[in-house]
Tab-separated table of C-alpha atoms in Angstrom:
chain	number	residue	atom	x	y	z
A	279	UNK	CA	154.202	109.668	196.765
A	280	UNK	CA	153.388	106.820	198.055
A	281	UNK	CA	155.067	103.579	196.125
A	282	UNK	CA	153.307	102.253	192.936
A	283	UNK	CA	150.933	99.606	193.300
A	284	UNK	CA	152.467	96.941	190.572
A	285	UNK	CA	149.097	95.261	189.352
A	286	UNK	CA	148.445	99.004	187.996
A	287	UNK	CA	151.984	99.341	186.594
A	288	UNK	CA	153.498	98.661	182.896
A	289	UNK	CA	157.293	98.316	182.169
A	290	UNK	CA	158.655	100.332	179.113
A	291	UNK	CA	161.212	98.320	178.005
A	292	UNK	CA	162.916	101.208	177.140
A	293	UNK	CA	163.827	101.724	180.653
A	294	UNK	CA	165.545	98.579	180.793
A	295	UNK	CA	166.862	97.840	177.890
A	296	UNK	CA	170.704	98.294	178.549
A	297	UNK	CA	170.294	95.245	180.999
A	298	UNK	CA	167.678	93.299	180.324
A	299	UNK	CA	166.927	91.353	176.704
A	300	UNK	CA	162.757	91.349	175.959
A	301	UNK	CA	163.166	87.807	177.518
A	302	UNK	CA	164.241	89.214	180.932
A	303	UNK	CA	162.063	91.905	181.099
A	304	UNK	CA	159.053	89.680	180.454
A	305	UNK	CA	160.858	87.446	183.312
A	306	UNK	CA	161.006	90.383	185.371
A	307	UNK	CA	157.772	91.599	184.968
A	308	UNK	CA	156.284	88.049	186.150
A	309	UNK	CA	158.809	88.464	189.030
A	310	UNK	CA	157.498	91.631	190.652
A	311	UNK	CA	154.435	91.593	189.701
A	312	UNK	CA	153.909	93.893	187.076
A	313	UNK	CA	151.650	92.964	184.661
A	314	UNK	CA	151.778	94.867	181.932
A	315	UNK	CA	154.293	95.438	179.411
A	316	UNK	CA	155.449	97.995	176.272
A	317	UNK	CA	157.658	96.354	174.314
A	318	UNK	CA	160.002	98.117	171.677
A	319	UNK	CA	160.401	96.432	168.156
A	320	UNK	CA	163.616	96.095	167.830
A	321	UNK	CA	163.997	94.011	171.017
A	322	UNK	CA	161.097	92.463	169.928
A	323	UNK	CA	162.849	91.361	166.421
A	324	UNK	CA	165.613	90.241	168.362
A	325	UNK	CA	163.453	87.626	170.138
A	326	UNK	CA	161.014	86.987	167.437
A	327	UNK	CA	157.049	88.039	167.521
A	328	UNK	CA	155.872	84.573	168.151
A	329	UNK	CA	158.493	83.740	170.859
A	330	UNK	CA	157.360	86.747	172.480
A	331	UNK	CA	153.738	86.352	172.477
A	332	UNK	CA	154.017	83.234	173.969
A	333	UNK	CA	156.417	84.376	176.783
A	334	UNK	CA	154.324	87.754	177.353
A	335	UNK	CA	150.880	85.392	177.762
A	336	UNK	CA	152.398	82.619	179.559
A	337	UNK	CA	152.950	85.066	182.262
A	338	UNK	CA	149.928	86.905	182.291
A	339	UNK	CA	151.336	89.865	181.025
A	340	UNK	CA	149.406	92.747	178.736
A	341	UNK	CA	151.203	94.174	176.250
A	342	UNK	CA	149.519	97.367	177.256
A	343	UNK	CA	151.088	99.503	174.263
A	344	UNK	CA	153.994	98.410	171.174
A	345	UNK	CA	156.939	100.994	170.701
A	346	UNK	CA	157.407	102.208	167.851
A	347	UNK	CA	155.222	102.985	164.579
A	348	UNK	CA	155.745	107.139	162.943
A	349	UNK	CA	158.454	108.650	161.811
A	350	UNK	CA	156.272	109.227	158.360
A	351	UNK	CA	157.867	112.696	157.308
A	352	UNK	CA	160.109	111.585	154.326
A	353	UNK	CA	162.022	114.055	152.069
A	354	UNK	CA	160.105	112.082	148.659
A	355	UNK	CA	157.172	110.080	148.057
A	356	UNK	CA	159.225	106.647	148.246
A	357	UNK	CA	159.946	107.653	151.389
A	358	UNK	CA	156.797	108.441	152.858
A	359	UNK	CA	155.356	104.993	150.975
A	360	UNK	CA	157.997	103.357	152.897
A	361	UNK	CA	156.932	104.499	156.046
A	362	UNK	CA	154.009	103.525	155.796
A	363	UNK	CA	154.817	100.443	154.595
A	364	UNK	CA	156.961	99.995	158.189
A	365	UNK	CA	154.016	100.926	159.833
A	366	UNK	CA	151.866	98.769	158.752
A	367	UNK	CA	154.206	95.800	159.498
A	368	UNK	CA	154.177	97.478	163.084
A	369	UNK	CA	150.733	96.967	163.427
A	370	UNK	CA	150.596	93.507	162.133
A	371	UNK	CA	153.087	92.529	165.094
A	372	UNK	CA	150.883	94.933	167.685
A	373	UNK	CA	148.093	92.337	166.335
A	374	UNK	CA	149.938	89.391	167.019
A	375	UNK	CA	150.982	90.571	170.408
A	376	UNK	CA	147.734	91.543	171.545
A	377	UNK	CA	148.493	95.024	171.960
A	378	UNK	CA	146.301	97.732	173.521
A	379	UNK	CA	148.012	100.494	171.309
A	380	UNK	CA	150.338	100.926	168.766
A	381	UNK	CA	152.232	104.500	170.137
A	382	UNK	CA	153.432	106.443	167.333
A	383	UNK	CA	156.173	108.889	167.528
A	384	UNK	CA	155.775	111.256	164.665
A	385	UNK	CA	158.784	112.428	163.298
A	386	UNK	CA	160.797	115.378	162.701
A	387	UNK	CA	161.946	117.217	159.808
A	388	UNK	CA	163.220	115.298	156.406
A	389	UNK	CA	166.622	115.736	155.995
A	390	UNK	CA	167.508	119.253	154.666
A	391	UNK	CA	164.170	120.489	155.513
A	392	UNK	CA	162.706	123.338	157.159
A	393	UNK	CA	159.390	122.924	156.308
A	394	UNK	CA	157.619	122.339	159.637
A	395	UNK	CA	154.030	122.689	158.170
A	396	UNK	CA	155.113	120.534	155.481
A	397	UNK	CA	156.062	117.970	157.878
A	398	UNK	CA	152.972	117.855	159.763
A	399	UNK	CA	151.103	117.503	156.948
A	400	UNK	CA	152.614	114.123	156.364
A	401	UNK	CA	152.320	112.434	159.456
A	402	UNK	CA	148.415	113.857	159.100
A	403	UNK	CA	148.558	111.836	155.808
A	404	UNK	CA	150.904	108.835	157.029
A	405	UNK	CA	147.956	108.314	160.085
A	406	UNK	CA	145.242	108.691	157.808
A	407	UNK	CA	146.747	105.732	155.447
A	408	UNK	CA	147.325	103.551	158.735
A	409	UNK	CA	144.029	104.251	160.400
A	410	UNK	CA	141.713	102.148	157.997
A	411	UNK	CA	144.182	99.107	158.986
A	412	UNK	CA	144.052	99.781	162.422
A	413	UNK	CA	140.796	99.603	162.742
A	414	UNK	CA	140.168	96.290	160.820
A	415	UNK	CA	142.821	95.158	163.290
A	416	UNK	CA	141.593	96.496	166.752
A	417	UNK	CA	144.688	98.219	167.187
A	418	UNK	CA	144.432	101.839	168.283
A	419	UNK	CA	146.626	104.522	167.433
A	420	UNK	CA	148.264	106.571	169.894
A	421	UNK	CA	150.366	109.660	168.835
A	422	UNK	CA	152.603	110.786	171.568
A	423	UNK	CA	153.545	114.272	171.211
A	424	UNK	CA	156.647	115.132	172.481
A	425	UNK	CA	158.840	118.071	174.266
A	426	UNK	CA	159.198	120.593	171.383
A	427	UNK	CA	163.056	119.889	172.006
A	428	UNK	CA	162.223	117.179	169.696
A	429	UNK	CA	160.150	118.671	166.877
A	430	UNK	CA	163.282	118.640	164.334
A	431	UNK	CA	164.277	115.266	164.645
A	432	UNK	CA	162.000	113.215	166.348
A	433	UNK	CA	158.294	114.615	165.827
A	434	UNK	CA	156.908	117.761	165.285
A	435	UNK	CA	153.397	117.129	166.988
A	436	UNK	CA	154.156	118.549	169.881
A	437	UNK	CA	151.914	119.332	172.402
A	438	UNK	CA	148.510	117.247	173.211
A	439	UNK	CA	146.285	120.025	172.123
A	440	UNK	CA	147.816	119.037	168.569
A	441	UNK	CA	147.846	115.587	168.725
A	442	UNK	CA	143.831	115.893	169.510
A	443	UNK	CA	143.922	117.988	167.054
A	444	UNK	CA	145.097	115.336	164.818
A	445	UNK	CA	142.813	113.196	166.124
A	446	UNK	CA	139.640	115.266	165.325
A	447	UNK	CA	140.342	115.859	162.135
A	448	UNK	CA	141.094	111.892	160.880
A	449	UNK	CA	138.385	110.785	163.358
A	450	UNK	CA	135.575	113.259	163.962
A	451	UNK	CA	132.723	111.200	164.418
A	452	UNK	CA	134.915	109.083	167.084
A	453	UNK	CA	134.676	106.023	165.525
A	454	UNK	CA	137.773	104.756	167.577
A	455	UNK	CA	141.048	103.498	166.780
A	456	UNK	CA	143.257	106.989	167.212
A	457	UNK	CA	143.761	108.550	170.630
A	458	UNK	CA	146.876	109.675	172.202
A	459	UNK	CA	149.229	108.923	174.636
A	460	UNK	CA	150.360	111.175	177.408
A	461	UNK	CA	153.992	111.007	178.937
A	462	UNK	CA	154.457	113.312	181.768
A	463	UNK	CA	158.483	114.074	180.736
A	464	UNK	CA	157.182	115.406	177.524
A	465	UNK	CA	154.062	117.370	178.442
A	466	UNK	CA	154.996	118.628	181.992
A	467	UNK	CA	155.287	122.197	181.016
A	468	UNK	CA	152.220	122.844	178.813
A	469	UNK	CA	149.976	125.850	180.148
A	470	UNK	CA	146.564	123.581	178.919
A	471	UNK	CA	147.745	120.203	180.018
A	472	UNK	CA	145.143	119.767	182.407
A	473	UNK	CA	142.360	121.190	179.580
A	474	UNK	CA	143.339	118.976	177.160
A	475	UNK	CA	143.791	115.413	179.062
A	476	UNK	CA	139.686	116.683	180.400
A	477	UNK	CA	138.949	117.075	176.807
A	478	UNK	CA	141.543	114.237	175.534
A	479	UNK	CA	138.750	112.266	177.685
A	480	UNK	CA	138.522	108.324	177.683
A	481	UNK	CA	137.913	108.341	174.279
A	482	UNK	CA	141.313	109.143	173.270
A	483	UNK	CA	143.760	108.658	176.068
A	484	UNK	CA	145.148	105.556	174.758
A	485	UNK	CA	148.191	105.581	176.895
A	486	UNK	CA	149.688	107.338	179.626
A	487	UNK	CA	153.422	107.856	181.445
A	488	UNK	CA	154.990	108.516	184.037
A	489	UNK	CA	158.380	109.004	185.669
A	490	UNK	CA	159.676	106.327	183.694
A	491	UNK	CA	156.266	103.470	184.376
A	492	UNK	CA	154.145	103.772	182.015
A	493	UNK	CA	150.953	103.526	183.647
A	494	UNK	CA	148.710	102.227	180.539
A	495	UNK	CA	144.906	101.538	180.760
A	496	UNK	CA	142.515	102.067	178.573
A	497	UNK	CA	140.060	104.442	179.747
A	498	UNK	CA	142.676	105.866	182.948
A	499	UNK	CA	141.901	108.359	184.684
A	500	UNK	CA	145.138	110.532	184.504
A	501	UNK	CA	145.875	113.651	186.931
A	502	UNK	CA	149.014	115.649	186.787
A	503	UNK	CA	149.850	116.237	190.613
A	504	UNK	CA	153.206	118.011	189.898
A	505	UNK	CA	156.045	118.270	187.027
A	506	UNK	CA	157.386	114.869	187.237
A	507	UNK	CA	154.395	112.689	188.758
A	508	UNK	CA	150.957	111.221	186.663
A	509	UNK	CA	148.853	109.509	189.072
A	510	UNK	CA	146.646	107.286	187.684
A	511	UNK	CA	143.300	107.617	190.089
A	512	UNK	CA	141.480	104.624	188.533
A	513	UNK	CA	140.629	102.293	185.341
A	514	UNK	CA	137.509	104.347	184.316
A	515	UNK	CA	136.465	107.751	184.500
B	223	UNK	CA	167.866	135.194	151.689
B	224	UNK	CA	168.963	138.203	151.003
B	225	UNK	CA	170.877	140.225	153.468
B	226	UNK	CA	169.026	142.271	155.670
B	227	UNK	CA	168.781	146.061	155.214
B	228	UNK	CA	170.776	147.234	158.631
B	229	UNK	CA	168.243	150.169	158.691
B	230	UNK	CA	165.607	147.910	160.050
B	231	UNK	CA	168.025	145.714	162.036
B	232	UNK	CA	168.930	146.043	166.107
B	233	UNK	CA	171.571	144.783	167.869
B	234	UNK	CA	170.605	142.368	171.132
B	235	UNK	CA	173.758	142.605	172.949
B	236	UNK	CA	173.515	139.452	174.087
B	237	UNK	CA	175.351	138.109	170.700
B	238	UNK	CA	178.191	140.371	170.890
B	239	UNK	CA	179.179	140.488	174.793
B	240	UNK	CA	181.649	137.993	175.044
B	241	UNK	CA	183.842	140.474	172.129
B	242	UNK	CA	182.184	143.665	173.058
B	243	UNK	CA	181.528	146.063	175.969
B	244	UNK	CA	178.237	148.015	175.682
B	245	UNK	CA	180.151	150.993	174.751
B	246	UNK	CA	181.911	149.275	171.761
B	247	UNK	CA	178.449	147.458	170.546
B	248	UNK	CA	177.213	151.201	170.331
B	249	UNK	CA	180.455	152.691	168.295
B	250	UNK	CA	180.098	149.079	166.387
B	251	UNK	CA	175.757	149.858	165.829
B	252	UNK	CA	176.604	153.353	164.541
B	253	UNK	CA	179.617	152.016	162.181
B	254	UNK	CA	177.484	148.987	160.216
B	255	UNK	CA	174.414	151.325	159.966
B	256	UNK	CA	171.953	149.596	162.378
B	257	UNK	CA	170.048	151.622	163.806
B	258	UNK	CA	168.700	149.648	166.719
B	259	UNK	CA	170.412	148.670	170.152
B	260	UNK	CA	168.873	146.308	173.021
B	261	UNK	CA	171.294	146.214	175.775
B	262	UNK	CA	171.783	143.967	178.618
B	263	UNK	CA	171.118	145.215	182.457
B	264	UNK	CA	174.441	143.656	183.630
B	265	UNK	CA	176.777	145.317	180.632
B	266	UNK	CA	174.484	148.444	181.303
B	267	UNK	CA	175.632	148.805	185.080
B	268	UNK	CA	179.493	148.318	184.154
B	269	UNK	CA	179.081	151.673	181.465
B	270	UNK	CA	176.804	154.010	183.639
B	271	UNK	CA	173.410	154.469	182.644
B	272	UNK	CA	174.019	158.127	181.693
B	273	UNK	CA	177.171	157.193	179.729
B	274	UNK	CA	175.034	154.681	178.126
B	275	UNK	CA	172.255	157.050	177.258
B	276	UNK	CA	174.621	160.127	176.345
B	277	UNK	CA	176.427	157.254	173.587
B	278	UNK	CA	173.153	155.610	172.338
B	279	UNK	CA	171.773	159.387	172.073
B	280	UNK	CA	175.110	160.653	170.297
B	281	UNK	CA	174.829	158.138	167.733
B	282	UNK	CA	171.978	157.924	166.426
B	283	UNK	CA	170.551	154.593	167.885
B	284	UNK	CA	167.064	153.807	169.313
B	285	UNK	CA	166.771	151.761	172.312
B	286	UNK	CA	164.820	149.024	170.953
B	287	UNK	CA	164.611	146.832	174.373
B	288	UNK	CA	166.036	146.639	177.303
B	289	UNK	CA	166.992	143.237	178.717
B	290	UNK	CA	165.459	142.519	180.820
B	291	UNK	CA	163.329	142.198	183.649
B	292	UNK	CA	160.915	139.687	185.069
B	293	UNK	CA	162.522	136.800	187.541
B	294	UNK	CA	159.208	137.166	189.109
B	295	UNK	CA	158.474	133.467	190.808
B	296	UNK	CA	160.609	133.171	194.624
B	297	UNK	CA	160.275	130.786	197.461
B	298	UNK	CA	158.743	133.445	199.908
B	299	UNK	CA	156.641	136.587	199.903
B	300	UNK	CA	160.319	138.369	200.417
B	301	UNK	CA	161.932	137.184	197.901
B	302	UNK	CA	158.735	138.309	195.298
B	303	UNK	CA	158.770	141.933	196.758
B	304	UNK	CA	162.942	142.168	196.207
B	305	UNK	CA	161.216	140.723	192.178
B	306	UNK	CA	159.442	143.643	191.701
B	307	UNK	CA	161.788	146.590	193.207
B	308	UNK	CA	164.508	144.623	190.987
B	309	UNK	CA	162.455	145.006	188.180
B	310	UNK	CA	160.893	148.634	189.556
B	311	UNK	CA	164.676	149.469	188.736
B	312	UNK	CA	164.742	147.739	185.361
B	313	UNK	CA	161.846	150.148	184.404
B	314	UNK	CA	163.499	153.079	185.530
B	315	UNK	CA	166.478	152.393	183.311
B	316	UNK	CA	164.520	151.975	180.651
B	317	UNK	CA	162.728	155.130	180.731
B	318	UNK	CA	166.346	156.803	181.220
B	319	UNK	CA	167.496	154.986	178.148
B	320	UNK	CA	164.163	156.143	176.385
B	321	UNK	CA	163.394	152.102	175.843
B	322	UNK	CA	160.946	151.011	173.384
B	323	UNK	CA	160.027	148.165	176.247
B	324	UNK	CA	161.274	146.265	178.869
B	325	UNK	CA	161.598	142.384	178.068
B	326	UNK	CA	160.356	140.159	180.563
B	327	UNK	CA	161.591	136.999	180.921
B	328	UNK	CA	159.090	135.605	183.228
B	329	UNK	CA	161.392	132.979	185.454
B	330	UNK	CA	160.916	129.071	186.251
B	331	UNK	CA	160.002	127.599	189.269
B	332	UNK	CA	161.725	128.783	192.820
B	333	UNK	CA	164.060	126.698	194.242
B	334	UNK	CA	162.856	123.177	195.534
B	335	UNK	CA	159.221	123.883	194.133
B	336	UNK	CA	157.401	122.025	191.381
B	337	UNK	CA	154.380	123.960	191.292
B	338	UNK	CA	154.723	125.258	188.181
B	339	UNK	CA	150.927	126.600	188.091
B	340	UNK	CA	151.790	128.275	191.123
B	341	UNK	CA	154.891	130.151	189.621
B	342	UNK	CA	152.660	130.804	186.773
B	343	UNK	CA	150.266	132.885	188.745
B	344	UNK	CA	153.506	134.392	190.632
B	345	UNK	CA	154.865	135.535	187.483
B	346	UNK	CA	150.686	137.546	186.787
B	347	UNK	CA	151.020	138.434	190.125
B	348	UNK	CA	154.180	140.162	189.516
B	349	UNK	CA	153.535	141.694	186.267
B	350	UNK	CA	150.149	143.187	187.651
B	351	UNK	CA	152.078	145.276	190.267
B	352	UNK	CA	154.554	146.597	187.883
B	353	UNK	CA	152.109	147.344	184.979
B	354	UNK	CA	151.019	150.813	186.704
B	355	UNK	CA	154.700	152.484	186.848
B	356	UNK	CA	155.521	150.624	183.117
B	357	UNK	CA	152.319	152.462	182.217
B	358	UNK	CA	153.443	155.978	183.940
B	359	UNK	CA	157.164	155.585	182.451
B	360	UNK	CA	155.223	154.728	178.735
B	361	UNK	CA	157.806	151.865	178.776
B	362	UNK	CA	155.424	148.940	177.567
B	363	UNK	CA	156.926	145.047	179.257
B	364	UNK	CA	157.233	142.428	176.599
B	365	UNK	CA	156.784	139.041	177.345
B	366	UNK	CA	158.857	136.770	176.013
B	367	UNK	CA	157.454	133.160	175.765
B	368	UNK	CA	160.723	131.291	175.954
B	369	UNK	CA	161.089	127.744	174.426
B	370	UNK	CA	159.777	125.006	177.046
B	371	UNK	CA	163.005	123.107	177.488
B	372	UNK	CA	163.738	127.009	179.762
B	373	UNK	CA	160.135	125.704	181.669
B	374	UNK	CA	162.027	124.643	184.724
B	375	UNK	CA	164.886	126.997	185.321
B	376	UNK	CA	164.483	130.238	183.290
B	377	UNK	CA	160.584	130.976	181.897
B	378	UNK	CA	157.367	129.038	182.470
B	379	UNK	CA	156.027	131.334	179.998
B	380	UNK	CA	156.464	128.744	176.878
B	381	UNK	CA	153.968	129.598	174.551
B	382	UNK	CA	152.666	132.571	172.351
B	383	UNK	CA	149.345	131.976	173.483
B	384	UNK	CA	150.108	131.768	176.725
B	385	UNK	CA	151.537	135.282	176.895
B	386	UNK	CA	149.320	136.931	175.384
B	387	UNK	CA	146.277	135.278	177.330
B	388	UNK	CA	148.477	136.540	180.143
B	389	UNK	CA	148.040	140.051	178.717
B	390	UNK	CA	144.153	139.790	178.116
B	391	UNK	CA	144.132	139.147	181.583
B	392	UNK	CA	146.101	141.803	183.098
B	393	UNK	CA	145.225	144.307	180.392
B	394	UNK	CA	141.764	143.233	178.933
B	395	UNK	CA	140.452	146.726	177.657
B	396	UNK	CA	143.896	147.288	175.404
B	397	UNK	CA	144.819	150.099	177.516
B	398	UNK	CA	148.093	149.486	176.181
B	399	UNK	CA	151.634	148.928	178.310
B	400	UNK	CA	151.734	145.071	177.573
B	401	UNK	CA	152.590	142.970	174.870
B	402	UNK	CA	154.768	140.073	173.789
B	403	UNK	CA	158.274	139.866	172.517
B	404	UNK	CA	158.573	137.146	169.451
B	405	UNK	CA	162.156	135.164	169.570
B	406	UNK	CA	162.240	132.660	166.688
B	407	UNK	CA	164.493	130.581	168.753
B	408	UNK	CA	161.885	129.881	171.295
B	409	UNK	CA	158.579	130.255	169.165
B	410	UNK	CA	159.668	128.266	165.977
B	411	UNK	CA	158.336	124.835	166.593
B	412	UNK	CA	154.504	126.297	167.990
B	413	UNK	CA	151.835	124.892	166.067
B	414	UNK	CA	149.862	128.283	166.823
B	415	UNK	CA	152.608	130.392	166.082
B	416	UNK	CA	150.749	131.850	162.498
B	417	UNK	CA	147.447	132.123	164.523
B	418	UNK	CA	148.922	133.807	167.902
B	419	UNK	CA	151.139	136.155	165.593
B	420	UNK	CA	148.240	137.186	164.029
B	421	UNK	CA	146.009	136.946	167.307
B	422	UNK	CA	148.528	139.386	168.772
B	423	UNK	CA	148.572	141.884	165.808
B	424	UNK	CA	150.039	145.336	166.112
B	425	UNK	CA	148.858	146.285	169.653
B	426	UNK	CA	150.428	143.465	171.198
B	427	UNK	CA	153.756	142.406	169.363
B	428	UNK	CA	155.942	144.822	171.218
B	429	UNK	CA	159.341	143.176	170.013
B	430	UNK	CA	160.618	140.481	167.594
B	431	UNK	CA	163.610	138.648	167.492
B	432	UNK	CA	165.291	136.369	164.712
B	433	UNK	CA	168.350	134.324	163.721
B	434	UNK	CA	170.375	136.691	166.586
B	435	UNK	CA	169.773	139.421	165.217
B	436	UNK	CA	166.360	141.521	166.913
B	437	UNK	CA	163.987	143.381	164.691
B	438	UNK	CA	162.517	145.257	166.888
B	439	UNK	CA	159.705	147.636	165.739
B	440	UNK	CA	156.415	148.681	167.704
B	441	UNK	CA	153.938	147.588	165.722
B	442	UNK	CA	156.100	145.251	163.562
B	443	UNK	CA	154.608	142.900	161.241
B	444	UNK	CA	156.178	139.563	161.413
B	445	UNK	CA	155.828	136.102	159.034
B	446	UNK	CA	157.285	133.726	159.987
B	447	UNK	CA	158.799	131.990	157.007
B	448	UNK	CA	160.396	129.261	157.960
B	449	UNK	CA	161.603	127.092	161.638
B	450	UNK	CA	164.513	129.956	161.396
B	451	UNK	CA	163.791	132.962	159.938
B	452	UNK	CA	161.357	135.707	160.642
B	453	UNK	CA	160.963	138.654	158.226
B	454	UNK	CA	160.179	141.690	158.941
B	455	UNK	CA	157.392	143.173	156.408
B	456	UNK	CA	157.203	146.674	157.489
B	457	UNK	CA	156.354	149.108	160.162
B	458	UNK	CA	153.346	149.188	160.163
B	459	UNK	CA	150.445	146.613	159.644
């Protein structure tokens, strides 16, 4: 593989968030020429939204997706309001960042609970009470499933054939605002990968990742080459 | 729930080799009433075969597995053909313990390789050439999808549907000698599980396996109740 061209790349801060404050991974983005960004929210609280904005487009950057909105399963419905509630302050500061996506991570199992069906269920009803908002904002959903070595306590949509699932059944005449976003370290292994990212389409990839960059356009053109490598073959299908 | 009736209960040896020899999970089988044993290949060779078979006979117990066979995916044509004598072998100690099926845990990728659609079609290829002597023996293989996080290292058969559209394609007019083996432990998260369990029905759900302890009846019908428990409803659909 050859290396990444940076103009195509986004940072996760995720990846360097042991060393680097938001601050200095905006700074470091500018510095090699990466131009995108993914920002988490509590880093991003830590630096404050407008602070950040102003860093993120003094340097050109594009916040290409905010991490994290989900997490709706709740064991009552205070809970669940609650999470919702979070969310929707999520996507107010994926509005004032400019955001291409807000990427949400599901959520596992309420505490005490085995009811996996149950679970799902909620997040289907968390995104549906999001959605309406995240259209008026221009914000688009992305729901990330991930390895099923998370589905108790991180999110039980766990495979992208569900999360389009998902996505058919809030969105079914594809009025926009909920795709999904595909991160090769949680997908690698699924028999219909390459099905679903054909039928996934441009519509609904929203995001994409890979081997730690997350390689974020709108619209990419993803191909899984091998276990561990996304290449992204172009900005439009 | 309540405890389970030992009558319909089998023993996967796996869960009692680090206390027991093969010999004293048999005398232990016959002295809590369960009347199923599925022994390992390893713990197997240390007792005999016909030592085995004479104490498995002499006390009652059905053979509800053997574990197990499969490995199929290696580096080099060689190392495929030694596969599928190894598992030629398997087969024939299965039909000497008079085994209800041979479990097949497929294998992960060979050494070095990521091509896990590669070791996919390794693992049909090697299937295919046993089927015929399975067939002859009447031992029916069992696939066992095993939970993705094994993708890499021990099964890149991770899903329910996966197996079994591995079984419509080696076995498409239900000529019988192929099925799938349901662990809870691998199988619990699936978002399909309800509609593959069902998809597979009697013909194809050769053995079932739940919270350690293996129900194991041809033509079983499972529910799965909850992330952790599978219940057994009765012999027969």
């Amino acid at each position: 593989m050859s290396a990444p061209d940076p103009n195509r790349l986004a940072l996760n801060t995720a990846t360097t968030r042991k060393k680097w404050s938001l601050a200095e991974a905006i700074a470091g983005c500018a510095r090699h020429g990466i131009k995108g960004i993914a920002p988490w929210r509590d880093q991003l609280q830590v630096m404050g939204v407008e602070a950040a904005a102003r860093a993120i487009r003094g340097n050109g950057l594009t916040v290409t997706g905010l991490c994290r909105g989900g997490m709706f399963p709740a064991i009552d419905p205070a809970g669940r309001r609650a999470a919702i509630d979070e969310n929707r302050r999520a996507l107010e500061e994926a509005y004032r960042l400019q955001a291409q996506c807000l990427i949400l991570v599901a959520g596992g199992l309420p505490d005490g609970s085995k009811d996996i069906a149950g679970a799902r269920m909620q997040i289907q009803d968390g995104i549906a009470a999001l959605l309406p908002l995240a259209r008026q904002a221009r914000i688009p959903l992305a729901i990330e499933p991930l390895h099923p070595m998370y589905a108790a306590d991180r999110a039980c949509i766990n495979t992208l054939s569900q999360a389009l699932d998902l996505c058919d059944a809030l969105d079914p005449p594809g009025e926009g605002g909920l795709g999904v976003a595909v991160d090769v370290y949680h997908v690698w292994w699924d028999p219909e990968l390459e099905l679903q990212i054909a039928r996934a389409g441009k519509a609904r990839i929203v995001a994409g990742r890979g081997q730690g960059h997350r390689l974020s356009q709108p619209g990419s053109r993803l191909l899984v080459r091998s276990r561990l490598q996304i290449a992204l073959l172009g900005r439009c299908f």
